[in-house]
Amino acid sequence: DTEVTQTPKHLVMGMTNKKSLKCEQHMGHRAMYWYKQKAKKPPELMFVYSYEKLSINESVPSRFSPECPNSSLLNLHLHALQPEDSALYLCASSQDTGAEAFFGQGTRLTVV
Amino acid sequence: AQTVTQSQPEMSVQEAETVTLSCTYDTSESDYYLFWYKQPPSRQMILVIRQEAYKQQNATENRFSVNFQKAAKSFSLKISDSQLGDAAMYFCAYRRRWGSSNTGKLIFGQGTTLQVKP
């Protein structure tokens, strides 16, 4: 099973809303990632969790708040987003930070 | 800093024919991974093939193969017997293998959109 599951698949939220994106994997991977992808552009790394600890924050604004409750789950909490935050948000996992990453299908986020 | 360059924004190929996508990269590291990912309109990034820099032998996965030229820092993807389902955006990516700052960060190229004509 090489599946990374993301929910929801689509999300529309207002600039004053609070919402969360969820990511789950059951491959025993110990590294998990959030990427942001704009149309026709490559993904941009946002956060890396290694062994449930945040190891990298790529200078992401505080309106994005990651959380790793356990080794299988990764959340991204969203608050007071801007329209320019509209994008595809991809979650990925890998056995460790040196192995290949497997991606979920992403959440298409629209901020209105 | 490491960089990855894909110089072909778009490519097209006739069904059943062969196409090669180009990728060059720049790094001062000697040990790293290179990957090709495929992203169809369904959005999911799918790993196509990977290459470890210490291995001289080019990786192959069914109809997909790479030409890895370490000295030239080149990593092209060849797709043989192209199928309609191969139509997608293809990203070349780099990841360092070891080191205290090995965060697992994938560095992507800008992508190549492949069209397959029936």
Short mmCIF file of C-alpha atoms in Angstrom, two decimals:
data_model
loop_
_atom_site.label_atom_id
_atom_site.label_comp_id
_atom_site.label_asym_id
_atom_site.label_seq_id
_atom_site.Cartn_x
_atom_site.Cartn_y
_atom_site.Cartn_z
CA ASP A 1 0.00 0.00 0.00
CA THR A 2 1.62 3.21 -1.19
CA GLU A 3 -1.31 5.45 -0.47
CA VAL A 4 -1.35 8.87 1.07
CA THR A 5 -4.91 10.05 1.67
CA GLN A 6 -5.83 13.71 1.83
CA THR A 7 -9.15 15.22 2.87
CA PRO A 8 -11.01 17.16 1.75
CA LYS A 9 -10.34 17.07 -1.99
CA HIS A 10 -11.79 20.54 -2.47
CA LEU A 11 -12.25 23.38 -0.01
CA VAL A 12 -13.67 26.87 -0.39
CA MET A 13 -13.21 29.16 2.58
CA GLY A 14 -13.66 32.78 3.44
CA MET A 15 -10.82 34.95 4.66
CA THR A 16 -12.17 34.88 8.22
CA ASN A 17 -12.74 31.12 8.38
CA LYS A 18 -10.73 28.49 10.19
CA LYS A 19 -10.35 25.14 8.47
CA SER A 20 -8.01 22.15 8.54
CA LEU A 21 -6.52 19.92 5.87
CA LYS A 22 -5.85 16.31 6.82
CA CYS A 23 -3.33 13.79 5.57
CA GLU A 24 -2.99 10.12 6.52
CA GLN A 25 -0.57 7.35 5.59
CA HIS A 26 -0.26 3.79 6.83
CA MET A 27 3.06 2.87 5.26
CA GLY A 28 5.05 3.32 8.47
CA HIS A 29 6.77 6.36 7.03
CA ARG A 30 8.45 8.61 9.59
CA ALA A 31 8.76 11.76 7.47
CA MET A 32 5.78 13.78 6.30
CA TYR A 33 5.58 16.94 4.23
CA TRP A 34 3.29 19.76 3.17
CA TYR A 35 3.76 21.32 -0.25
CA LYS A 36 1.92 24.19 -1.92
CA GLN A 37 1.49 24.14 -5.69
CA LYS A 38 0.22 26.89 -7.95
CA ALA A 39 -1.12 26.08 -11.41
CA LYS A 40 1.53 24.90 -13.89
CA LYS A 41 4.29 25.41 -11.31
CA PRO A 42 6.34 22.91 -9.30
CA PRO A 43 5.41 22.18 -5.70
CA GLU A 44 7.00 24.38 -3.06
CA LEU A 45 7.94 22.87 0.26
CA MET A 46 6.17 24.35 3.30
CA PHE A 47 6.89 22.02 6.24
CA VAL A 48 8.74 18.81 7.03
CA TYR A 49 8.02 16.57 9.99
CA SER A 50 10.55 13.91 10.90
CA TYR A 51 9.62 11.42 13.63
CA GLU A 52 6.66 13.63 14.54
CA LYS A 53 8.84 16.67 15.14
CA LEU A 54 8.80 19.75 12.96
CA SER A 55 12.21 19.83 11.30
CA ILE A 56 11.69 22.43 8.62
CA ASN A 57 9.45 25.47 8.25
CA GLU A 58 10.21 27.18 4.97
CA SER A 59 9.34 30.65 6.32
CA VAL A 60 5.65 29.97 5.96
CA PRO A 61 3.27 32.67 7.30
CA SER A 62 1.75 31.90 10.69
CA ARG A 63 -1.74 31.70 9.21
CA PHE A 64 -0.64 28.16 8.24
CA SER A 65 -0.13 25.95 11.29
CA PRO A 66 1.01 22.34 10.90
CA GLU A 67 0.38 19.59 13.39
CA CYS A 68 1.53 15.97 13.54
CA PRO A 69 -0.61 14.20 16.17
CA ASN A 70 1.00 10.81 15.50
CA SER A 71 3.23 9.08 12.97
CA SER A 72 0.34 8.42 10.57
CA LEU A 73 -1.40 11.79 10.59
CA LEU A 74 -0.50 15.26 9.46
CA ASN A 75 -2.78 18.29 9.67
CA LEU A 76 -2.54 21.79 8.28
CA HIS A 77 -4.62 24.34 10.16
CA LEU A 78 -5.68 27.38 8.19
CA HIS A 79 -6.76 30.73 9.61
CA ALA A 80 -7.27 34.17 8.12
CA LEU A 81 -6.01 33.16 4.70
CA GLN A 82 -5.63 35.51 1.75
CA PRO A 83 -6.89 34.96 -1.81
CA GLU A 84 -3.29 34.43 -2.95
CA ASP A 85 -3.16 31.35 -0.71
CA SER A 86 -5.52 29.63 -3.15
CA ALA A 87 -3.57 26.65 -4.48
CA LEU A 88 -3.27 22.88 -4.50
CA TYR A 89 -1.91 21.64 -1.16
CA LEU A 90 -0.07 18.36 -1.40
CA CYS A 91 0.88 16.06 1.43
CA ALA A 92 3.69 13.55 1.03
CA SER A 93 5.43 10.95 3.12
CA SER A 94 8.66 9.00 2.94
CA GLN A 95 10.34 6.27 4.94
CA ASP A 96 12.83 8.80 6.17
CA THR A 97 14.02 12.16 4.92
CA GLY A 98 16.44 10.48 2.55
CA ALA A 99 14.01 8.27 0.66
CA GLU A 100 11.58 8.88 -2.16
CA ALA A 101 8.37 10.68 -1.30
CA PHE A 102 4.86 9.46 -2.04
CA PHE A 103 2.23 12.10 -2.60
CA GLY A 104 -1.46 12.35 -1.91
CA GLN A 105 -3.98 13.66 -4.43
CA GLY A 106 -4.00 17.06 -2.86
CA THR A 107 -6.59 19.49 -1.59
CA ARG A 108 -7.67 22.21 -3.99
CA LEU A 109 -8.11 25.26 -1.79
CA THR A 110 -9.93 28.39 -2.88
CA VAL A 111 -9.96 31.44 -0.60
CA VAL A 112 -12.75 33.90 -1.31
CA ALA B 1 22.39 25.90 -3.51
CA GLN B 2 21.07 23.12 -5.65
CA THR B 3 19.01 23.91 -8.74
CA VAL B 4 17.12 21.82 -11.28
CA THR B 5 16.40 23.01 -14.81
CA GLN B 6 13.94 21.62 -17.33
CA SER B 7 14.38 23.59 -20.53
CA GLN B 8 11.38 22.16 -22.41
CA PRO B 9 8.10 23.66 -21.15
CA GLU B 10 6.10 21.52 -23.59
CA MET B 11 6.71 18.41 -25.65
CA SER B 12 4.51 16.29 -27.85
CA VAL B 13 4.85 12.73 -29.11
CA GLN B 14 2.84 10.45 -31.34
CA GLU B 15 1.30 7.44 -29.66
CA ALA B 16 3.63 4.41 -29.73
CA GLU B 17 6.71 6.53 -30.41
CA THR B 18 9.58 7.50 -28.13
CA VAL B 19 10.18 10.83 -26.45
CA THR B 20 12.98 12.17 -24.27
CA LEU B 21 12.53 14.83 -21.62
CA SER B 22 15.59 16.79 -20.54
CA CYS B 23 16.76 17.78 -17.08
CA THR B 24 19.96 19.33 -15.84
CA TYR B 25 20.90 20.10 -12.28
CA ASP B 26 23.57 21.83 -10.33
CA THR B 27 25.00 20.64 -7.03
CA SER B 28 28.28 20.47 -5.19
CA GLU B 29 27.22 17.26 -3.45
CA SER B 30 28.54 13.89 -4.58
CA ASP B 31 25.78 11.72 -3.15
CA TYR B 32 22.15 12.43 -3.94
CA TYR B 33 18.95 11.09 -5.48
CA LEU B 34 17.29 12.17 -8.70
CA PHE B 35 13.65 11.51 -9.50
CA TRP B 36 11.10 11.92 -12.24
CA TYR B 37 7.55 12.55 -11.08
CA LYS B 38 4.46 12.57 -13.28
CA GLN B 39 1.44 14.76 -12.50
CA PRO B 40 -1.63 14.03 -14.66
CA PRO B 41 -4.72 16.25 -14.56
CA SER B 42 -5.91 14.12 -11.62
CA ARG B 43 -3.28 16.15 -9.67
CA GLN B 44 -1.51 13.34 -7.86
CA MET B 45 2.28 13.40 -8.13
CA ILE B 46 3.32 9.89 -9.12
CA LEU B 47 6.90 8.68 -8.82
CA VAL B 48 8.04 7.40 -12.21
CA ILE B 49 11.65 6.52 -11.61
CA ARG B 50 14.55 7.23 -9.27
CA GLN B 51 18.32 7.21 -9.65
CA GLU B 52 20.95 7.12 -6.92
CA ALA B 53 23.97 9.19 -7.83
CA TYR B 54 26.48 6.55 -6.69
CA LYS B 55 25.04 4.02 -9.11
CA GLN B 56 26.51 4.16 -12.60
CA GLN B 57 23.80 1.98 -14.11
CA ASN B 58 20.86 3.89 -15.52
CA ALA B 59 17.53 3.15 -13.85
CA THR B 60 14.74 1.50 -15.84
CA GLU B 61 11.08 0.95 -15.04
CA ASN B 62 9.18 -0.80 -17.81
CA ARG B 63 8.79 1.77 -20.66
CA PHE B 64 10.62 4.47 -18.69
CA SER B 65 14.38 4.78 -18.57
CA VAL B 66 16.86 7.48 -17.70
CA ASN B 67 20.16 8.63 -19.13
CA PHE B 68 22.16 9.74 -16.09
CA GLN B 69 25.35 11.62 -16.89
CA LYS B 70 26.84 12.55 -13.51
CA ALA B 71 29.78 14.55 -14.81
CA ALA B 72 27.54 16.57 -17.10
CA LYS B 73 24.85 16.82 -14.38
CA SER B 74 22.24 15.64 -16.80
CA PHE B 75 19.27 13.35 -16.10
CA SER B 76 16.95 12.78 -19.04
CA LEU B 77 13.83 10.60 -19.11
CA LYS B 78 13.04 8.40 -22.10
CA ILE B 79 9.50 7.15 -22.57
CA SER B 80 9.21 4.32 -25.08
CA ASP B 81 6.02 3.18 -26.81
CA SER B 82 4.18 6.28 -25.59
CA GLN B 83 0.60 5.81 -24.50
CA LEU B 84 -2.28 8.26 -24.15
CA GLY B 85 -2.10 7.78 -20.38
CA ASP B 86 1.45 9.18 -20.37
CA ALA B 87 0.07 12.67 -21.05
CA ALA B 88 0.92 14.71 -17.97
CA MET B 89 3.28 17.25 -16.52
CA TYR B 90 6.64 15.71 -15.70
CA PHE B 91 8.87 17.08 -12.98
CA CYS B 92 12.53 16.32 -12.48
CA ALA B 93 13.56 16.50 -8.82
CA TYR B 94 16.72 16.38 -6.71
CA ARG B 95 17.25 15.37 -3.11
CA ARG B 96 20.49 15.26 -1.22
CA ARG B 97 21.21 11.90 0.35
CA TRP B 98 23.08 12.56 3.56
CA GLY B 99 24.15 15.39 5.80
CA SER B 100 23.10 17.18 8.93
CA SER B 101 20.81 19.39 6.92
CA ASN B 102 19.25 16.54 5.00
CA THR B 103 15.73 17.71 5.48
CA GLY B 104 14.27 15.54 2.77
CA LYS B 105 13.54 18.61 0.71
CA LEU B 106 12.80 17.86 -2.92
CA ILE B 107 14.06 20.49 -5.34
CA PHE B 108 11.92 20.47 -8.46
CA GLY B 109 12.45 21.68 -11.99
CA GLN B 110 9.79 23.85 -13.62
CA GLY B 111 8.16 20.89 -15.33
CA THR B 112 7.54 19.69 -18.87
CA THR B 113 4.01 19.21 -20.17
CA LEU B 114 3.85 16.14 -22.37
CA GLN B 115 1.09 15.80 -24.95
CA VAL B 116 0.49 12.39 -26.54
CA LYS B 117 -1.22 12.48 -29.93
CA PRO B 118 -3.34 9.52 -31.05
#
